[in-house]
Structures are given as C-alpha cells and as structure tokens.
Amino acid sequence: MTDSAFHVFTVRGRPVEFRPSQFGGGLFAVERGAFPASPTGYRSLAGHFPQFGPGNPEDLSVDFLESLAEAYDKDRGALRTRLHRIARGGDFISISMAAVEALDHGFFAPPEEHIALWQEAYRLFCLIDTLPRFQPQPYSAAWTPEYCAKALAEQRALLRFVRQLATGSFPPAPHKLFGAKAYLSLPPKPEGEPGFILPGIASEFAFDLSTPTDSDDGETDDAEATGAAGEDAGAPRDRGGHAQPPQATLAVQLNLFQ
C-alpha cells in the first residue's frame, strides 16, 4: 500500500493520519504534540467501516472524528479525578498503575494538560519512592522479596525519567509505555521540548494520607455533625468543612516534593 492511500485530517487543529488496512484502518499521530484521538498516538477503526477490507477516508465524518476527541477528553478527565483520590486508599499496585497511566497519557495530551499529568505522575512516584505503605510487600508466593525489589526499582527508574522530562530532555523510556514509545518514534520538535517545574511545596499537592473511613464515603459521624465532640471539633477547617490535618502532618506530606 502506498502513501497515496493515506489521508491526513485536521482534528482540533492537529494532524491525524488515516491509514487503511485489511481490517479497516486506524488513525495515527504524525508529529509530536497533542493527538486528539487517543493517548498512544494510535486509534484503531476496526469495525467502523461498512465493508470488510481497507476503509475509505470519505466514511470518516468531521462529527465522528470530533466524537473520538470528546471520548478521549472524558477519559483524561476521569483519570485526573482518580489521580487526586487514589493515594487515600491505594496500595502499591493501584498507585503504580495510576502513576504509569498518568505518565503515558501526558505525551499526547493537550498542551494545557500534559504537564499536569506528568506532575501528578511525579507526585505518585514520590509516594512509592518514599513511603513503605506504598511499596510492594512479599505477602504471597508471587510477590517474592526479589520480585518486590525489582518492581520498586522499576518505579524509581520512572521517577528519574519524569525528572529528566522536566528538564526538557526526552531519553528512552525505562518501561513499556505505549504513548512514550510512539511519541519518541516521531521526529523531534525543531524548537525542542519545553521543560516544566516539578511539584514543590504547594497547597494543591497536599493530600490526606489517612485511612478511609465510613465518613469518607459520604456519611457524617456524630462528632462532625455537632461540631462539639472529638479532637477535630476546634481544628481549622477547609472550605468543605473538613478538619485540616495538623501542621506536622502537612509537613510530612509536602516534604515529599522538596
């Protein structure tokens, strides 16, 4: 199949190349930067076309391509919401999976989001690197001490990788990241990649590491309802009415990002 069979669409101002195949075809990123169809630089269109075999780009409407971009918007939004909450009840598996997902999604995300995703990934990698609670433990036959050490080393390698991204340097990814692999396979930007600031001591990166309770699920206990009982009755509260953690706790949380 020749290049003449390919077709480049413009979706939200970004080039999206359609390449036909025997199963219909797919959409591909052709340059570094935002890709509105998926976080991996590729979106399969298998099953979309009415006939078997190579698809016809004329069957891809503007509305259909925009619907793919909207679906990807929702996926990123759900991911960012989950990233803000996961540290409260997560363990090594859930935290590490979320961190890797945020890191990988950052490559082809829109400019206003990709750095925020990498910052969230950095935040979670710091938790894994620093706190035993979020590190793998040899609690089963599959999770041997050797395997736990290997898994932790992989996460720490990704933490170093994010630190390099922050400098504007894009080295080979030390993990099987589909988005990173696709992004780095494309020609570098002539102007280079911009660096960014890693999260420091900022209130928006403070979070509650306490164990979730029934009241976290929407139920209110008696002490919180009356405001007259319990240790938090006279504590300063945030805009949502929740007692703020002691300053010592905040210091521990924020020092993770120094």
PDB file of C-alpha atoms in Angstrom:
ATOM      1  CA  MET A   1       0.000   0.000   0.000  1.00  0.00           C
ATOM      2  CA  THR A   2       1.424   3.398  -0.975  1.00  0.00           C
ATOM      3  CA  ASP A   3       1.420   6.679   0.861  1.00  0.00           C
ATOM      4  CA  SER A   4      -1.172   7.920  -1.631  1.00  0.00           C
ATOM      5  CA  ALA A   5      -3.692   5.681   0.146  1.00  0.00           C
ATOM      6  CA  PHE A   6      -3.187   7.664   3.360  1.00  0.00           C
ATOM      7  CA  HIS A   7      -5.229  10.731   4.248  1.00  0.00           C
ATOM      8  CA  VAL A   8      -4.470  13.426   6.821  1.00  0.00           C
ATOM      9  CA  PHE A   9      -7.394  15.020   8.650  1.00  0.00           C
ATOM     10  CA  THR A  10      -7.263  18.066  10.888  1.00  0.00           C
ATOM     11  CA  VAL A  11      -8.957  17.499  14.239  1.00  0.00           C
ATOM     12  CA  ARG A  12      -8.940  20.392  16.702  1.00  0.00           C
ATOM     13  CA  GLY A  13      -6.109  21.934  14.738  1.00  0.00           C
ATOM     14  CA  ARG A  14      -3.939  18.823  14.919  1.00  0.00           C
ATOM     15  CA  PRO A  15      -2.937  16.456  12.064  1.00  0.00           C
ATOM     16  CA  VAL A  16      -4.453  12.971  12.281  1.00  0.00           C
ATOM     17  CA  GLU A  17      -3.441  10.493   9.594  1.00  0.00           C
ATOM     18  CA  PHE A  18      -5.766   7.729   8.444  1.00  0.00           C
ATOM     19  CA  ARG A  19      -4.019   4.591   7.209  1.00  0.00           C
ATOM     20  CA  PRO A  20      -6.210   1.886   5.689  1.00  0.00           C
ATOM     21  CA  SER A  21      -5.645  -1.790   6.439  1.00  0.00           C
ATOM     22  CA  GLN A  22      -7.366  -5.099   5.766  1.00  0.00           C
ATOM     23  CA  PHE A  23      -9.355  -4.584   8.989  1.00  0.00           C
ATOM     24  CA  GLY A  24     -10.487  -1.087   8.063  1.00  0.00           C
ATOM     25  CA  GLY A  25      -7.639   1.080   9.234  1.00  0.00           C
ATOM     26  CA  GLY A  26      -6.542   3.347  12.027  1.00  0.00           C
ATOM     27  CA  LEU A  27      -5.673   6.891  12.968  1.00  0.00           C
ATOM     28  CA  PHE A  28      -2.043   7.790  13.654  1.00  0.00           C
ATOM     29  CA  ALA A  29      -0.126  10.723  15.083  1.00  0.00           C
ATOM     30  CA  VAL A  30       2.315  12.136  12.535  1.00  0.00           C
ATOM     31  CA  GLU A  31       4.149  14.649  14.701  1.00  0.00           C
ATOM     32  CA  ARG A  32       4.948  15.260  18.343  1.00  0.00           C
ATOM     33  CA  GLY A  33       2.377  17.201  20.297  1.00  0.00           C
ATOM     34  CA  ALA A  34      -1.283  16.687  21.111  1.00  0.00           C
ATOM     35  CA  PHE A  35      -3.094  13.794  19.453  1.00  0.00           C
ATOM     36  CA  PRO A  36      -6.859  14.166  19.929  1.00  0.00           C
ATOM     37  CA  ALA A  37      -7.857  10.548  19.279  1.00  0.00           C
ATOM     38  CA  SER A  38      -6.002   8.551  21.948  1.00  0.00           C
ATOM     39  CA  PRO A  39      -3.133   8.633  24.473  1.00  0.00           C
ATOM     40  CA  THR A  40      -0.986   6.241  22.431  1.00  0.00           C
ATOM     41  CA  GLY A  41      -0.784   8.083  19.121  1.00  0.00           C
ATOM     42  CA  TYR A  42      -2.940   5.375  17.526  1.00  0.00           C
ATOM     43  CA  ARG A  43      -6.680   4.708  17.339  1.00  0.00           C
ATOM     44  CA  SER A  44      -7.990   1.535  15.711  1.00  0.00           C
ATOM     45  CA  LEU A  45     -11.038   1.882  13.475  1.00  0.00           C
ATOM     46  CA  ALA A  46     -11.647  -1.839  13.107  1.00  0.00           C
ATOM     47  CA  GLY A  47     -15.348  -2.491  12.735  1.00  0.00           C
ATOM     48  CA  HIS A  48     -16.208   1.104  11.877  1.00  0.00           C
ATOM     49  CA  PHE A  49     -16.463   0.746   8.124  1.00  0.00           C
ATOM     50  CA  PRO A  50     -19.461  -0.928   6.464  1.00  0.00           C
ATOM     51  CA  GLN A  51     -17.360  -3.286   4.363  1.00  0.00           C
ATOM     52  CA  PHE A  52     -14.525  -5.689   5.152  1.00  0.00           C
ATOM     53  CA  GLY A  53     -11.113  -4.658   3.936  1.00  0.00           C
ATOM     54  CA  PRO A  54      -9.396  -1.275   3.651  1.00  0.00           C
ATOM     55  CA  GLY A  55     -11.610   1.584   4.773  1.00  0.00           C
ATOM     56  CA  ASN A  56     -12.429   4.693   2.801  1.00  0.00           C
ATOM     57  CA  PRO A  57     -11.447   8.000   4.471  1.00  0.00           C
ATOM     58  CA  GLU A  58     -14.597   9.514   2.991  1.00  0.00           C
ATOM     59  CA  ASP A  59     -16.552   7.450   5.518  1.00  0.00           C
ATOM     60  CA  LEU A  60     -14.916   9.374   8.380  1.00  0.00           C
ATOM     61  CA  SER A  61     -17.030  12.430   9.066  1.00  0.00           C
ATOM     62  CA  VAL A  62     -15.982  15.525  10.984  1.00  0.00           C
ATOM     63  CA  ASP A  63     -18.577  14.700  13.635  1.00  0.00           C
ATOM     64  CA  PHE A  64     -17.203  11.177  14.057  1.00  0.00           C
ATOM     65  CA  LEU A  65     -13.634  12.397  14.484  1.00  0.00           C
ATOM     66  CA  GLU A  66     -14.783  15.010  16.987  1.00  0.00           C
ATOM     67  CA  SER A  67     -16.656  12.315  18.921  1.00  0.00           C
ATOM     68  CA  LEU A  68     -13.377  10.417  19.322  1.00  0.00           C
ATOM     69  CA  ALA A  69     -11.737  13.554  20.694  1.00  0.00           C
ATOM     70  CA  GLU A  70     -14.622  14.092  23.119  1.00  0.00           C
ATOM     71  CA  ALA A  71     -14.389  10.500  24.336  1.00  0.00           C
ATOM     72  CA  TYR A  72     -10.667  10.962  24.938  1.00  0.00           C
ATOM     73  CA  ASP A  73     -11.427  14.182  26.862  1.00  0.00           C
ATOM     74  CA  LYS A  74     -13.714  12.207  29.179  1.00  0.00           C
ATOM     75  CA  ASP A  75     -11.092   9.503  29.683  1.00  0.00           C
ATOM     76  CA  ARG A  76      -8.457  12.059  30.701  1.00  0.00           C
ATOM     77  CA  GLY A  77     -10.908  13.814  32.972  1.00  0.00           C
ATOM     78  CA  ALA A  78     -11.755  10.565  34.741  1.00  0.00           C
ATOM     79  CA  LEU A  79      -8.058   9.757  35.087  1.00  0.00           C
ATOM     80  CA  ARG A  80      -7.225  13.129  36.656  1.00  0.00           C
ATOM     81  CA  THR A  81     -10.087  12.783  39.122  1.00  0.00           C
ATOM     82  CA  ARG A  82      -8.838   9.337  40.098  1.00  0.00           C
ATOM     83  CA  LEU A  83      -5.265  10.604  40.496  1.00  0.00           C
ATOM     84  CA  HIS A  84      -6.352  13.121  43.120  1.00  0.00           C
ATOM     85  CA  ARG A  85      -8.118  10.474  45.205  1.00  0.00           C
ATOM     86  CA  ILE A  86      -6.112   7.313  44.813  1.00  0.00           C
ATOM     87  CA  ALA A  87      -3.476   7.986  47.485  1.00  0.00           C
ATOM     88  CA  ARG A  88      -6.048   7.759  50.272  1.00  0.00           C
ATOM     89  CA  GLY A  89      -6.875   4.068  49.920  1.00  0.00           C
ATOM     90  CA  GLY A  90      -4.420   2.823  47.343  1.00  0.00           C
ATOM     91  CA  ASP A  91      -1.636   0.276  47.626  1.00  0.00           C
ATOM     92  CA  PHE A  92       1.452  -0.310  45.505  1.00  0.00           C
ATOM     93  CA  ILE A  93      -0.448  -1.914  42.627  1.00  0.00           C
ATOM     94  CA  SER A  94      -3.136   0.751  42.300  1.00  0.00           C
ATOM     95  CA  ILE A  95      -0.765   3.670  42.911  1.00  0.00           C
ATOM     96  CA  SER A  96       1.885   2.430  40.482  1.00  0.00           C
ATOM     97  CA  MET A  97      -0.671   1.674  37.757  1.00  0.00           C
ATOM     98  CA  ALA A  98      -2.181   5.145  38.105  1.00  0.00           C
ATOM     99  CA  ALA A  99       1.245   6.791  38.034  1.00  0.00           C
ATOM    100  CA  VAL A 100       2.289   4.911  34.894  1.00  0.00           C
ATOM    101  CA  GLU A 101      -1.043   5.732  33.231  1.00  0.00           C
ATOM    102  CA  ALA A 102      -0.672   9.438  34.028  1.00  0.00           C
ATOM    103  CA  LEU A 103       2.890   9.448  32.723  1.00  0.00           C
ATOM    104  CA  ASP A 104       1.930   7.718  29.487  1.00  0.00           C
ATOM    105  CA  HIS A 105      -1.159   9.884  28.904  1.00  0.00           C
ATOM    106  CA  GLY A 106       0.945  13.017  29.245  1.00  0.00           C
ATOM    107  CA  PHE A 107       2.792  12.593  25.966  1.00  0.00           C
ATOM    108  CA  PHE A 108      -0.124  13.106  23.556  1.00  0.00           C
ATOM    109  CA  ALA A 109      -2.353  15.136  25.898  1.00  0.00           C
ATOM    110  CA  PRO A 110      -3.276  18.737  25.008  1.00  0.00           C
ATOM    111  CA  PRO A 111      -0.657  21.354  25.993  1.00  0.00           C
ATOM    112  CA  GLU A 112      -2.720  22.583  28.934  1.00  0.00           C
ATOM    113  CA  GLU A 113      -2.904  19.070  30.402  1.00  0.00           C
ATOM    114  CA  HIS A 114       0.218  17.097  29.587  1.00  0.00           C
ATOM    115  CA  ILE A 115       2.452  18.804  32.151  1.00  0.00           C
ATOM    116  CA  ALA A 116      -0.252  18.495  34.823  1.00  0.00           C
ATOM    117  CA  LEU A 117      -0.436  14.752  34.148  1.00  0.00           C
ATOM    118  CA  TRP A 118       3.340  14.400  34.465  1.00  0.00           C
ATOM    119  CA  GLN A 119       3.263  16.366  37.706  1.00  0.00           C
ATOM    120  CA  GLU A 120       0.591  14.019  39.068  1.00  0.00           C
ATOM    121  CA  ALA A 121       2.676  11.030  37.978  1.00  0.00           C
ATOM    122  CA  TYR A 122       5.678  12.531  39.771  1.00  0.00           C
ATOM    123  CA  ARG A 123       3.603  13.007  42.926  1.00  0.00           C
ATOM    124  CA  LEU A 124       2.638   9.317  42.981  1.00  0.00           C
ATOM    125  CA  PHE A 125       6.127   8.071  42.112  1.00  0.00           C
ATOM    126  CA  CYS A 126       7.395  10.119  45.076  1.00  0.00           C
ATOM    127  CA  LEU A 127       4.942   8.315  47.355  1.00  0.00           C
ATOM    128  CA  ILE A 128       6.186   4.951  46.133  1.00  0.00           C
ATOM    129  CA  ASP A 129       9.808   6.007  46.484  1.00  0.00           C
ATOM    130  CA  THR A 130       9.384   7.449  49.972  1.00  0.00           C
ATOM    131  CA  LEU A 131       6.697   5.650  51.975  1.00  0.00           C
ATOM    132  CA  PRO A 132       6.780   1.914  52.795  1.00  0.00           C
ATOM    133  CA  ARG A 133       2.978   1.887  52.798  1.00  0.00           C
ATOM    134  CA  PHE A 134       3.019   2.334  49.019  1.00  0.00           C
ATOM    135  CA  GLN A 135       5.875  -0.080  48.310  1.00  0.00           C
ATOM    136  CA  PRO A 136       5.474  -3.738  47.257  1.00  0.00           C
ATOM    137  CA  GLN A 137       5.493  -6.284  50.074  1.00  0.00           C
ATOM    138  CA  PRO A 138       6.234 -10.050  49.872  1.00  0.00           C
ATOM    139  CA  TYR A 139       2.768 -11.117  51.006  1.00  0.00           C
ATOM    140  CA  SER A 140       2.266 -14.038  48.603  1.00  0.00           C
ATOM    141  CA  ALA A 141       4.203 -16.652  46.663  1.00  0.00           C
ATOM    142  CA  ALA A 142       4.108 -14.475  43.540  1.00  0.00           C
ATOM    143  CA  TRP A 143       5.429 -11.411  45.356  1.00  0.00           C
ATOM    144  CA  THR A 144       8.794 -12.692  46.493  1.00  0.00           C
ATOM    145  CA  PRO A 145      11.332 -10.303  48.066  1.00  0.00           C
ATOM    146  CA  GLU A 146      13.306 -10.392  44.817  1.00  0.00           C
ATOM    147  CA  TYR A 147      10.225  -9.548  42.711  1.00  0.00           C
ATOM    148  CA  CYS A 148       9.238  -6.743  45.110  1.00  0.00           C
ATOM    149  CA  ALA A 149      12.718  -5.243  44.863  1.00  0.00           C
ATOM    150  CA  LYS A 150      12.564  -5.404  41.066  1.00  0.00           C
ATOM    151  CA  ALA A 151       9.099  -3.798  40.955  1.00  0.00           C
ATOM    152  CA  LEU A 152      10.204  -0.979  43.255  1.00  0.00           C
ATOM    153  CA  ALA A 153      13.345  -0.396  41.187  1.00  0.00           C
ATOM    154  CA  GLU A 154      11.206  -0.031  38.046  1.00  0.00           C
ATOM    155  CA  GLN A 155       9.072   2.648  39.698  1.00  0.00           C
ATOM    156  CA  ARG A 156      12.138   4.513  40.887  1.00  0.00           C
ATOM    157  CA  ALA A 157      13.516   4.406  37.343  1.00  0.00           C
ATOM    158  CA  LEU A 158      10.275   6.029  36.154  1.00  0.00           C
ATOM    159  CA  LEU A 159      10.646   8.692  38.835  1.00  0.00           C
ATOM    160  CA  ARG A 160      14.096   9.511  37.448  1.00  0.00           C
ATOM    161  CA  PHE A 161      12.590   9.516  33.955  1.00  0.00           C
ATOM    162  CA  VAL A 162       9.996  12.136  34.926  1.00  0.00           C
ATOM    163  CA  ARG A 163      12.738  14.267  36.457  1.00  0.00           C
ATOM    164  CA  GLN A 164      14.544  14.148  33.105  1.00  0.00           C
ATOM    165  CA  LEU A 165      11.355  15.098  31.253  1.00  0.00           C
ATOM    166  CA  ALA A 166      11.125  18.160  33.491  1.00  0.00           C
ATOM    167  CA  THR A 167      14.457  19.377  32.108  1.00  0.00           C
ATOM    168  CA  GLY A 168      13.205  19.134  28.510  1.00  0.00           C
ATOM    169  CA  SER A 169      15.291  16.001  27.890  1.00  0.00           C
ATOM    170  CA  PHE A 170      13.444  13.018  26.415  1.00  0.00           C
ATOM    171  CA  PRO A 171      15.540   9.884  26.990  1.00  0.00           C
ATOM    172  CA  PRO A 172      14.299   6.391  26.104  1.00  0.00           C
ATOM    173  CA  ALA A 173      11.550   5.330  28.485  1.00  0.00           C
ATOM    174  CA  PRO A 174      12.657   2.670  31.010  1.00  0.00           C
ATOM    175  CA  HIS A 175       9.265   0.957  30.877  1.00  0.00           C
ATOM    176  CA  LYS A 176       6.770  -0.382  28.327  1.00  0.00           C
ATOM    177  CA  LEU A 177       4.917   2.880  27.779  1.00  0.00           C
ATOM    178  CA  PHE A 178       2.930   2.783  24.547  1.00  0.00           C
ATOM    179  CA  GLY A 179       2.389   6.542  24.415  1.00  0.00           C
ATOM    180  CA  ALA A 180       6.025   7.313  25.154  1.00  0.00           C
ATOM    181  CA  LYS A 181       7.248   4.800  22.574  1.00  0.00           C
ATOM    182  CA  ALA A 182       5.021   6.247  19.849  1.00  0.00           C
ATOM    183  CA  TYR A 183       5.855   9.839  20.786  1.00  0.00           C
ATOM    184  CA  LEU A 184       9.599   9.297  20.848  1.00  0.00           C
ATOM    185  CA  SER A 185       9.473   7.500  17.485  1.00  0.00           C
ATOM    186  CA  LEU A 186       8.266  10.712  15.821  1.00  0.00           C
ATOM    187  CA  PRO A 187      10.670  13.446  14.642  1.00  0.00           C
ATOM    188  CA  PRO A 188      11.747  15.823  17.434  1.00  0.00           C
ATOM    189  CA  LYS A 189      10.213  19.281  17.533  1.00  0.00           C
ATOM    190  CA  PRO A 190      12.502  21.812  15.828  1.00  0.00           C
ATOM    191  CA  GLU A 191      12.238  24.095  18.850  1.00  0.00           C
ATOM    192  CA  GLY A 192      12.846  21.237  21.276  1.00  0.00           C
ATOM    193  CA  GLU A 193      10.674  20.110  24.170  1.00  0.00           C
ATOM    194  CA  PRO A 194       9.760  22.578  26.913  1.00  0.00           C
ATOM    195  CA  GLY A 195      10.776  21.842  30.469  1.00  0.00           C
ATOM    196  CA  PHE A 196       8.435  22.192  33.418  1.00  0.00           C
ATOM    197  CA  ILE A 197       8.527  22.674  37.163  1.00  0.00           C
ATOM    198  CA  LEU A 198       8.180  19.605  39.346  1.00  0.00           C
ATOM    199  CA  PRO A 199       5.708  19.958  42.217  1.00  0.00           C
ATOM    200  CA  GLY A 200       7.250  21.682  45.186  1.00  0.00           C
ATOM    201  CA  ILE A 201       5.773  22.869  48.481  1.00  0.00           C
ATOM    202  CA  ALA A 202       2.385  23.950  47.193  1.00  0.00           C
ATOM    203  CA  SER A 203      -1.003  23.509  48.816  1.00  0.00           C
ATOM    204  CA  GLU A 204      -2.562  21.989  45.726  1.00  0.00           C
ATOM    205  CA  PHE A 205      -0.249  18.995  46.090  1.00  0.00           C
ATOM    206  CA  ALA A 206      -1.075  18.344  49.740  1.00  0.00           C
ATOM    207  CA  PHE A 207      -3.402  15.416  50.256  1.00  0.00           C
ATOM    208  CA  ASP A 208      -4.803  13.297  53.008  1.00  0.00           C
ATOM    209  CA  LEU A 209      -2.973  10.011  53.549  1.00  0.00           C
ATOM    210  CA  SER A 210      -5.238   8.862  56.360  1.00  0.00           C
ATOM    211  CA  THR A 211      -7.083   5.567  56.143  1.00  0.00           C
ATOM    212  CA  PRO A 212     -10.530   5.964  54.528  1.00  0.00           C
ATOM    213  CA  THR A 213     -13.453   5.772  56.952  1.00  0.00           C
ATOM    214  CA  ASP A 214     -17.199   5.498  56.635  1.00  0.00           C
ATOM    215  CA  SER A 215     -17.470   9.274  56.728  1.00  0.00           C
ATOM    216  CA  ASP A 216     -15.239   9.436  53.629  1.00  0.00           C
ATOM    217  CA  ASP A 217     -17.986   7.680  51.705  1.00  0.00           C
ATOM    218  CA  GLY A 218     -20.496  10.411  52.300  1.00  0.00           C
ATOM    219  CA  GLU A 219     -21.696   9.501  55.811  1.00  0.00           C
ATOM    220  CA  THR A 220     -21.296  12.035  58.624  1.00  0.00           C
ATOM    221  CA  ASP A 221     -20.384  10.929  62.132  1.00  0.00           C
ATOM    222  CA  ASP A 222     -21.903  12.474  65.265  1.00  0.00           C
ATOM    223  CA  ALA A 223     -18.816  14.494  66.171  1.00  0.00           C
ATOM    224  CA  GLU A 224     -18.642  16.109  62.756  1.00  0.00           C
ATOM    225  CA  ALA A 225     -22.379  16.754  62.711  1.00  0.00           C
ATOM    226  CA  THR A 226     -22.451  18.562  66.052  1.00  0.00           C
ATOM    227  CA  GLY A 227     -19.008  20.156  65.873  1.00  0.00           C
ATOM    228  CA  ALA A 228     -18.856  19.789  69.667  1.00  0.00           C
ATOM    229  CA  ALA A 229     -17.162  16.434  70.164  1.00  0.00           C
ATOM    230  CA  GLY A 230     -13.974  14.748  69.049  1.00  0.00           C
ATOM    231  CA  GLU A 231     -10.451  16.006  68.671  1.00  0.00           C
ATOM    232  CA  ASP A 232     -11.255  17.881  65.449  1.00  0.00           C
ATOM    233  CA  ALA A 233     -14.073  19.952  66.936  1.00  0.00           C
ATOM    234  CA  GLY A 234     -11.897  23.046  67.329  1.00  0.00           C
ATOM    235  CA  ALA A 235      -9.499  22.365  64.458  1.00  0.00           C
ATOM    236  CA  PRO A 236      -9.284  24.738  61.468  1.00  0.00           C
ATOM    237  CA  ARG A 237     -11.443  23.622  58.577  1.00  0.00           C
ATOM    238  CA  ASP A 238     -11.248  23.888  54.817  1.00  0.00           C
ATOM    239  CA  ARG A 239     -13.941  25.249  52.512  1.00  0.00           C
ATOM    240  CA  GLY A 240     -15.714  21.891  52.535  1.00  0.00           C
ATOM    241  CA  GLY A 241     -15.988  21.952  56.325  1.00  0.00           C
ATOM    242  CA  HIS A 242     -13.435  19.183  56.829  1.00  0.00           C
ATOM    243  CA  ALA A 243     -10.870  19.454  59.613  1.00  0.00           C
ATOM    244  CA  GLN A 244      -7.436  20.283  58.236  1.00  0.00           C
ATOM    245  CA  PRO A 245      -4.628  17.914  59.238  1.00  0.00           C
ATOM    246  CA  PRO A 246      -2.122  19.061  61.842  1.00  0.00           C
ATOM    247  CA  GLN A 247       0.791  21.111  60.560  1.00  0.00           C
ATOM    248  CA  ALA A 248       3.177  18.264  61.336  1.00  0.00           C
ATOM    249  CA  THR A 249       1.204  16.000  59.001  1.00  0.00           C
ATOM    250  CA  LEU A 250       1.222  18.624  56.258  1.00  0.00           C
ATOM    251  CA  ALA A 251       4.965  18.976  56.635  1.00  0.00           C
ATOM    252  CA  VAL A 252       5.446  15.248  56.100  1.00  0.00           C
ATOM    253  CA  GLN A 253       3.224  15.336  53.013  1.00  0.00           C
ATOM    254  CA  LEU A 254       4.794  18.390  51.448  1.00  0.00           C
ATOM    255  CA  ASN A 255       8.372  17.369  52.161  1.00  0.00           C
ATOM    256  CA  LEU A 256       7.858  14.506  49.700  1.00  0.00           C
ATOM    257  CA  PHE A 257       8.225  17.042  46.907  1.00  0.00           C
ATOM    258  CA  GLN A 258      11.224  19.022  48.014  1.00  0.00           C
TER     259      GLN A 258
END
